[in-house]
Amino acid sequence: MKGYQLTLYTQQNRRHEGKMLADWIVGLAMDMGLRGATLVSGIEGFGHTRQFHSHHFFEMADQPMLILMALSEEECDALLQRLDEEGVPLFYVRVPAEFGMLGTPVDA
Amino acid sequence: MKGYQLTLYTQQNRRHEGKMLADWIVGLAMDMGLRGATLVSGIEGFGHTRQFHSHHFFEMADQPMLILMALSEEECDALLQRLDEEGVPLFYVRVPAEFGMLGTPVDA
Amino acid sequence: MKGYQLTLYTQQNRRHEGKMLADWIVGLAMDMGLRGATLVSGIEGFGHTRQFHSHHFFEMADQPMLILMALSEEECDALLQRLDEEGVPLFYVRVPAEFGMLGTPVDA
């Protein structure tokens, strides 16, 4: 299937509707019926504001978080629009991708 | 060099031929003479089946695992075909990429 | 904005100018005024030399490190040229990408 690999960047101390923002996004992806989302934590980094977010130099709360998703073009547009309307601060990167399942899903 | 950035998604409790599936794939990549593979663990996520795989909410065994590789088109096709024949359940994402070495390899 | 998603691969025990190479690169990215960089650690992997770099099988120092950046074409070319001139051993993967901010930056 053709579409996009979307990466959303946030950090551990961002919250939205009483949840960690990254968890809220994974939940939203489930609610929207998207095919998957994987949350990966970074060690350190800096974002769009020159501020250094680090795991071992500063507190844990600054830890960068990445959410990876494989989406059709329609799904990607709908998700980005929804997130933008929600007003949550996120940096996104999307790249054209081909994706699918190999082998036999064991928990299908 | 032109080719693909391939990401394979599995989870920590999947096993194949007596090994953790992710480790088995890294070993296969070495056996096939591919130029590299890097295993990254996710914190949580869900896959193609609405089931929530989490590091901190459920047991460690559900932890998502990503394998990243840079491959020529021929290598990528051969690997995906081999994995599909092996019957191991995997989600793959591939994106067109350019890759190579910078500087002087220290352990060449 | 259009540009590249750049991934640089190194490992924890590589040092440059008295720093961990990965940290030195994040610092360079800040000095160059780039918009962000995120450092992610891998569990294990092998690089361009058949050597197996592992977190749980060998010592921590061998742990793979990935640096992710979203860059314009000019920024990407300038960074790769600078890193190549610096002579630091790195594997790079770049993929055409579209990126930007969603919502309202909270710490702008």
Short mmCIF file of C-alpha atoms in Angstrom, two decimals:
data_model
loop_
_atom_site.label_atom_id
_atom_site.label_comp_id
_atom_site.label_asym_id
_atom_site.label_seq_id
_atom_site.Cartn_x
_atom_site.Cartn_y
_atom_site.Cartn_z
CA MET A 1 0.00 0.00 0.00
CA LYS A 2 1.20 3.52 -0.78
CA GLY A 3 1.00 6.43 1.61
CA TYR A 4 3.16 8.14 4.18
CA GLN A 5 5.44 7.35 7.08
CA LEU A 6 4.55 10.04 9.57
CA THR A 7 6.75 10.96 12.53
CA LEU A 8 5.35 13.27 15.21
CA TYR A 9 7.77 14.87 17.68
CA THR A 10 6.74 15.88 21.18
CA GLN A 11 8.22 15.51 24.67
CA GLN A 12 7.34 13.68 27.84
CA ASN A 13 6.07 16.65 29.85
CA ARG A 14 3.49 17.85 27.34
CA ARG A 15 -0.02 17.02 28.46
CA HIS A 16 -3.40 17.22 26.75
CA GLU A 17 -6.83 16.47 28.21
CA GLY A 18 -5.25 15.05 31.38
CA LYS A 19 -2.94 12.61 29.57
CA MET A 20 0.62 12.63 28.35
CA LEU A 21 0.24 14.16 24.87
CA ALA A 22 2.06 11.24 23.23
CA ASP A 23 -0.35 8.73 24.84
CA TRP A 24 -3.31 10.90 23.85
CA ILE A 25 -2.15 10.78 20.21
CA VAL A 26 -1.76 6.98 20.29
CA GLY A 27 -5.31 6.79 21.68
CA LEU A 28 -6.59 9.16 18.99
CA ALA A 29 -4.95 6.99 16.32
CA MET A 30 -6.82 3.97 17.74
CA ASP A 31 -10.11 5.90 17.88
CA MET A 32 -9.63 6.96 14.23
CA GLY A 33 -9.16 3.31 13.24
CA LEU A 34 -5.63 3.83 11.95
CA ARG A 35 -3.56 0.70 11.42
CA GLY A 36 -0.86 1.31 14.00
CA ALA A 37 1.24 3.73 15.99
CA THR A 38 4.51 3.18 17.81
CA LEU A 39 5.91 5.43 20.52
CA VAL A 40 9.70 5.69 20.79
CA SER A 41 11.56 7.77 23.36
CA GLY A 42 14.64 9.78 22.53
CA ILE A 43 17.58 10.40 24.85
CA GLU A 44 18.01 14.08 24.19
CA GLY A 45 17.50 16.68 21.51
CA PHE A 46 16.35 20.14 20.81
CA GLY A 47 13.32 21.40 19.01
CA HIS A 48 12.14 24.40 17.15
CA THR A 49 13.06 26.78 20.01
CA ARG A 50 16.80 26.39 20.70
CA GLN A 51 15.99 24.80 24.07
CA PHE A 52 17.98 21.66 24.83
CA HIS A 53 15.75 18.78 25.91
CA SER A 54 17.81 16.09 27.55
CA HIS A 55 17.35 12.82 29.35
CA HIS A 56 20.63 12.69 31.19
CA PHE A 57 21.43 16.39 31.57
CA PHE A 58 18.02 17.67 32.68
CA GLU A 59 14.94 16.11 34.14
CA MET A 60 13.14 13.14 32.58
CA ALA A 61 10.16 15.32 31.72
CA ASP A 62 12.08 16.96 28.89
CA GLN A 63 12.66 13.63 27.17
CA PRO A 64 11.80 13.73 23.45
CA MET A 65 9.05 11.39 22.27
CA LEU A 66 8.47 10.22 18.70
CA ILE A 67 5.28 8.67 17.37
CA LEU A 68 5.65 6.65 14.17
CA MET A 69 2.71 5.80 11.91
CA ALA A 70 2.15 4.35 8.44
CA LEU A 71 -0.86 6.01 6.84
CA SER A 72 -2.69 6.38 3.55
CA GLU A 73 -2.66 9.92 2.13
CA GLU A 74 -6.27 10.45 3.25
CA GLU A 75 -5.55 9.16 6.77
CA CYS A 76 -2.44 11.32 7.04
CA ASP A 77 -4.26 14.48 5.92
CA ALA A 78 -7.17 13.77 8.29
CA LEU A 79 -4.85 13.14 11.26
CA LEU A 80 -2.71 16.24 10.66
CA GLN A 81 -5.83 18.40 10.26
CA ARG A 82 -7.35 16.95 13.44
CA LEU A 83 -4.14 17.53 15.42
CA ASP A 84 -3.78 21.06 14.08
CA GLU A 85 -7.39 21.88 15.04
CA GLU A 86 -6.77 20.40 18.50
CA GLY A 87 -4.10 23.06 18.95
CA VAL A 88 -1.48 20.68 20.34
CA PRO A 89 2.11 21.76 19.65
CA LEU A 90 3.80 19.11 17.48
CA PHE A 91 6.51 18.93 14.88
CA TYR A 92 5.69 16.53 12.05
CA VAL A 93 7.76 14.92 9.30
CA ARG A 94 6.10 12.91 6.58
CA VAL A 95 7.77 10.90 3.84
CA PRO A 96 6.19 9.01 0.92
CA ALA A 97 6.18 5.31 1.83
CA GLU A 98 5.06 1.86 0.78
CA PHE A 99 3.93 -0.46 3.56
CA GLY A 100 2.16 -3.71 4.33
CA MET A 101 2.13 -7.00 6.20
CA LEU A 102 4.53 -9.91 5.62
CA GLY A 103 3.89 -13.48 6.72
CA THR A 104 0.79 -14.46 8.60
CA PRO A 105 -0.53 -12.20 11.35
CA VAL A 106 -0.50 -14.34 14.51
CA ASP A 107 -3.06 -12.32 16.39
CA ALA A 108 -5.45 -11.59 13.52
CA MET B 1 23.86 5.23 -3.00
CA LYS B 2 20.15 5.05 -3.83
CA GLY B 3 17.76 2.52 -2.40
CA TYR B 4 15.38 2.22 0.53
CA GLN B 5 15.17 2.88 4.21
CA LEU B 6 13.28 -0.16 5.48
CA THR B 7 11.59 -0.31 8.87
CA LEU B 8 10.29 -3.65 10.15
CA TYR B 9 7.87 -3.67 13.09
CA THR B 10 7.59 -6.60 15.48
CA GLN B 11 7.41 -7.00 19.25
CA GLN B 12 9.58 -8.46 21.95
CA ASN B 13 7.60 -11.64 22.58
CA ARG B 14 7.59 -12.90 18.99
CA ARG B 15 9.97 -15.80 18.56
CA HIS B 16 11.27 -17.65 15.51
CA GLU B 17 13.57 -20.68 15.40
CA GLY B 18 14.25 -20.41 19.13
CA LYS B 19 15.29 -16.75 19.06
CA MET B 20 13.59 -13.43 19.58
CA LEU B 21 12.26 -12.66 16.08
CA ALA B 22 13.96 -9.24 16.02
CA ASP B 23 17.35 -10.83 16.82
CA TRP B 24 16.73 -13.52 14.21
CA ILE B 25 16.15 -10.82 11.57
CA VAL B 26 19.34 -8.97 12.53
CA GLY B 27 21.20 -12.29 12.19
CA LEU B 28 19.55 -12.94 8.81
CA ALA B 29 20.63 -9.46 7.63
CA MET B 30 24.23 -10.32 8.59
CA ASP B 31 24.00 -13.72 6.86
CA MET B 32 22.70 -12.04 3.70
CA GLY B 33 25.68 -9.67 3.75
CA LEU B 34 23.55 -6.54 4.11
CA ARG B 35 25.39 -3.39 5.18
CA GLY B 36 23.70 -2.83 8.51
CA ALA B 37 20.68 -3.22 10.76
CA THR B 38 19.75 -1.37 13.93
CA LEU B 39 17.24 -2.57 16.50
CA VAL B 40 15.28 0.10 18.39
CA SER B 41 12.70 -0.59 21.10
CA GLY B 42 9.50 1.34 21.38
CA ILE B 43 7.71 2.20 24.62
CA GLU B 44 4.22 1.31 23.53
CA GLY B 45 2.03 1.14 20.48
CA PHE B 46 -0.59 -0.83 18.70
CA GLY B 47 -0.41 -2.80 15.53
CA HIS B 48 -2.68 -3.97 12.81
CA THR B 49 -5.11 -5.59 15.27
CA ARG B 50 -6.41 -2.90 17.64
CA GLN B 51 -4.49 -4.54 20.52
CA PHE B 52 -2.52 -2.14 22.68
CA HIS B 53 1.11 -3.19 23.17
CA SER B 54 2.65 -1.28 26.02
CA HIS B 55 5.86 -1.15 28.01
CA HIS B 56 4.53 0.54 31.12
CA PHE B 57 0.89 -0.57 31.11
CA PHE B 58 1.34 -4.25 30.28
CA GLU B 59 4.19 -6.70 30.45
CA MET B 60 7.59 -6.11 28.85
CA ALA B 61 6.96 -8.89 26.34
CA ASP B 62 4.55 -6.72 24.42
CA GLN B 63 7.16 -4.03 23.82
CA PRO B 64 7.30 -2.93 20.16
CA MET B 65 10.58 -3.50 18.32
CA LEU B 66 11.73 -1.70 15.17
CA ILE B 67 14.50 -2.86 12.86
CA LEU B 68 15.97 -0.15 10.62
CA MET B 69 17.98 -0.94 7.49
CA ALA B 70 19.38 0.93 4.48
CA LEU B 71 19.20 -1.29 1.41
CA SER B 72 19.56 -1.24 -2.35
CA GLU B 73 16.35 -2.00 -4.25
CA GLU B 74 17.56 -5.54 -5.00
CA GLU B 75 18.55 -6.17 -1.36
CA CYS B 76 15.21 -4.82 -0.14
CA ASP B 77 13.19 -6.98 -2.55
CA ALA B 78 15.25 -10.06 -1.64
CA LEU B 79 14.88 -9.49 2.10
CA LEU B 80 11.13 -8.84 1.97
CA GLN B 81 10.61 -11.93 -0.18
CA ARG B 82 12.72 -14.06 2.17
CA LEU B 83 10.84 -12.80 5.23
CA ASP B 84 7.48 -13.34 3.55
CA GLU B 85 8.44 -16.93 2.62
CA GLU B 86 9.62 -17.53 6.19
CA GLY B 87 6.05 -16.80 7.28
CA VAL B 88 7.04 -14.48 10.12
CA PRO B 89 4.43 -11.82 10.92
CA LEU B 90 5.91 -8.38 10.29
CA PHE B 91 4.72 -4.96 9.30
CA TYR B 92 7.11 -3.20 6.91
CA VAL B 93 7.47 0.39 5.77
CA ARG B 94 9.89 1.32 3.02
CA VAL B 95 10.80 4.75 1.76
CA PRO B 96 13.07 5.78 -1.11
CA ALA B 97 16.41 6.86 0.37
CA GLU B 98 19.95 7.95 -0.41
CA PHE B 99 22.65 6.68 1.94
CA GLY B 100 26.37 6.28 2.42
CA MET B 101 29.40 6.73 4.67
CA LEU B 102 30.86 10.05 5.77
CA GLY B 103 34.38 10.54 7.11
CA THR B 104 36.78 7.64 7.50
CA PRO B 105 35.44 4.35 8.88
CA VAL B 106 37.45 3.68 12.05
CA ASP B 107 36.91 -0.06 12.10
CA ALA B 108 37.19 -0.77 8.35
CA MET C 1 8.25 22.84 4.17
CA LYS C 2 10.04 20.44 1.83
CA GLY C 3 13.45 18.96 2.47
CA TYR C 4 14.93 15.81 3.97
CA GLN C 5 14.60 13.57 6.96
CA LEU C 6 18.21 12.79 7.78
CA THR C 7 19.26 9.87 10.00
CA LEU C 8 22.87 9.65 11.15
CA TYR C 9 24.11 6.36 12.63
CA THR C 10 26.95 6.18 15.13
CA GLN C 11 27.57 4.37 18.42
CA GLN C 12 28.00 5.32 22.04
CA ASN C 13 31.76 4.81 22.28
CA ARG C 14 32.72 7.09 19.39
CA ARG C 15 34.19 10.35 20.65
CA HIS C 16 35.10 13.61 18.91
CA GLU C 17 36.77 16.69 20.43
CA GLY C 18 36.37 15.28 23.94
CA LYS C 19 32.63 14.58 23.65
CA MET C 20 30.47 11.64 22.71
CA LEU C 21 30.25 12.00 18.91
CA ALA C 22 26.43 11.91 18.99
CA ASP C 23 26.34 14.79 21.52
CA TRP C 24 28.91 16.71 19.48
CA ILE C 25 26.64 16.43 16.42
CA VAL C 26 23.57 17.65 18.34
CA GLY C 27 25.68 20.61 19.51
CA LEU C 28 26.86 21.27 15.95
CA ALA C 29 23.24 21.23 14.76
CA MET C 30 22.40 23.87 17.38
CA ASP C 31 25.44 25.96 16.42
CA MET C 32 24.40 25.79 12.76
CA GLY C 33 20.95 27.09 13.70
CA LEU C 34 19.15 23.98 12.46
CA ARG C 35 15.57 23.55 13.63
CA GLY C 36 15.97 20.40 15.67
CA ALA C 37 17.77 17.13 16.32
CA THR C 38 16.69 14.10 18.31
CA LEU C 39 19.01 11.42 19.63
CA VAL C 40 17.61 7.88 19.89
CA SER C 41 19.52 4.87 21.21
CA GLY C 42 19.29 1.46 19.63
CA ILE C 43 19.46 -1.84 21.48
CA GLU C 44 21.80 -3.64 19.12
CA GLY C 45 22.81 -3.72 15.52
CA PHE C 46 25.69 -4.05 13.15
CA GLY C 47 27.21 -1.51 10.85
CA HIS C 48 29.22 -1.45 7.69
CA THR C 49 31.88 -3.83 9.06
CA ARG C 50 30.19 -7.11 10.04
CA GLN C 51 30.85 -6.32 13.71
CA PHE C 52 27.90 -6.87 16.02
CA HIS C 53 27.18 -3.88 18.27
CA SER C 54 24.95 -4.89 21.10
CA HIS C 55 23.47 -3.46 24.25
CA HIS C 56 22.67 -6.69 26.06
CA PHE C 57 25.30 -9.04 24.63
CA PHE C 58 28.36 -6.77 24.82
CA GLU C 59 29.22 -3.64 26.71
CA MET C 60 27.06 -0.51 26.70
CA ALA C 61 29.73 1.40 24.76
CA ASP C 62 28.83 -0.44 21.58
CA GLN C 63 25.23 0.73 21.72
CA PRO C 64 24.02 2.16 18.39
CA MET C 65 22.95 5.80 18.39
CA LEU C 66 20.70 7.49 15.83
CA ILE C 67 20.36 11.22 15.28
CA LEU C 68 17.19 12.33 13.48
CA MET C 69 16.84 15.73 11.82
CA ALA C 70 14.40 17.49 9.47
CA LEU C 71 16.34 19.78 7.14
CA SER C 72 15.96 21.88 4.01
CA GLU C 73 18.02 20.67 1.05
CA GLU C 74 20.59 23.44 1.62
CA GLU C 75 20.87 22.67 5.34
CA CYS C 76 21.23 18.94 4.64
CA ASP C 77 23.98 19.47 2.05
CA ALA C 78 25.82 21.90 4.34
CA LEU C 79 25.63 19.54 7.33
CA LEU C 80 26.75 16.46 5.39
CA GLN C 81 29.65 18.41 3.86
CA ARG C 82 30.69 19.75 7.27
CA LEU C 83 30.55 16.29 8.85
CA ASP C 84 32.50 14.76 5.96
CA GLU C 85 35.21 17.44 6.25
CA GLU C 86 35.35 16.85 10.01
CA GLY C 87 36.38 13.28 9.21
CA VAL C 88 33.98 11.69 11.70
CA PRO C 89 32.84 8.18 10.72
CA LEU C 90 29.07 8.18 10.19
CA PHE C 91 26.53 6.34 8.14
CA TYR C 92 23.78 8.61 6.82
CA VAL C 93 20.37 7.95 5.30
CA ARG C 94 18.34 10.78 3.84
CA VAL C 95 14.80 10.66 2.49
CA PRO C 96 12.74 13.39 0.83
CA ALA C 97 10.31 14.77 3.43
CA GLU C 98 7.72 17.40 4.15
CA PHE C 99 7.70 18.84 7.65
CA GLY C 100 6.40 21.63 9.84
CA MET C 101 4.70 22.65 13.06
CA LEU C 102 1.13 21.85 14.07
CA GLY C 103 -0.85 23.69 16.73
CA THR C 104 0.61 26.53 18.74
CA PRO C 105 4.18 26.21 20.00
CA VAL C 106 3.94 26.47 23.80
CA ASP C 107 7.51 27.60 24.34
CA ALA C 108 7.86 29.91 21.35
#
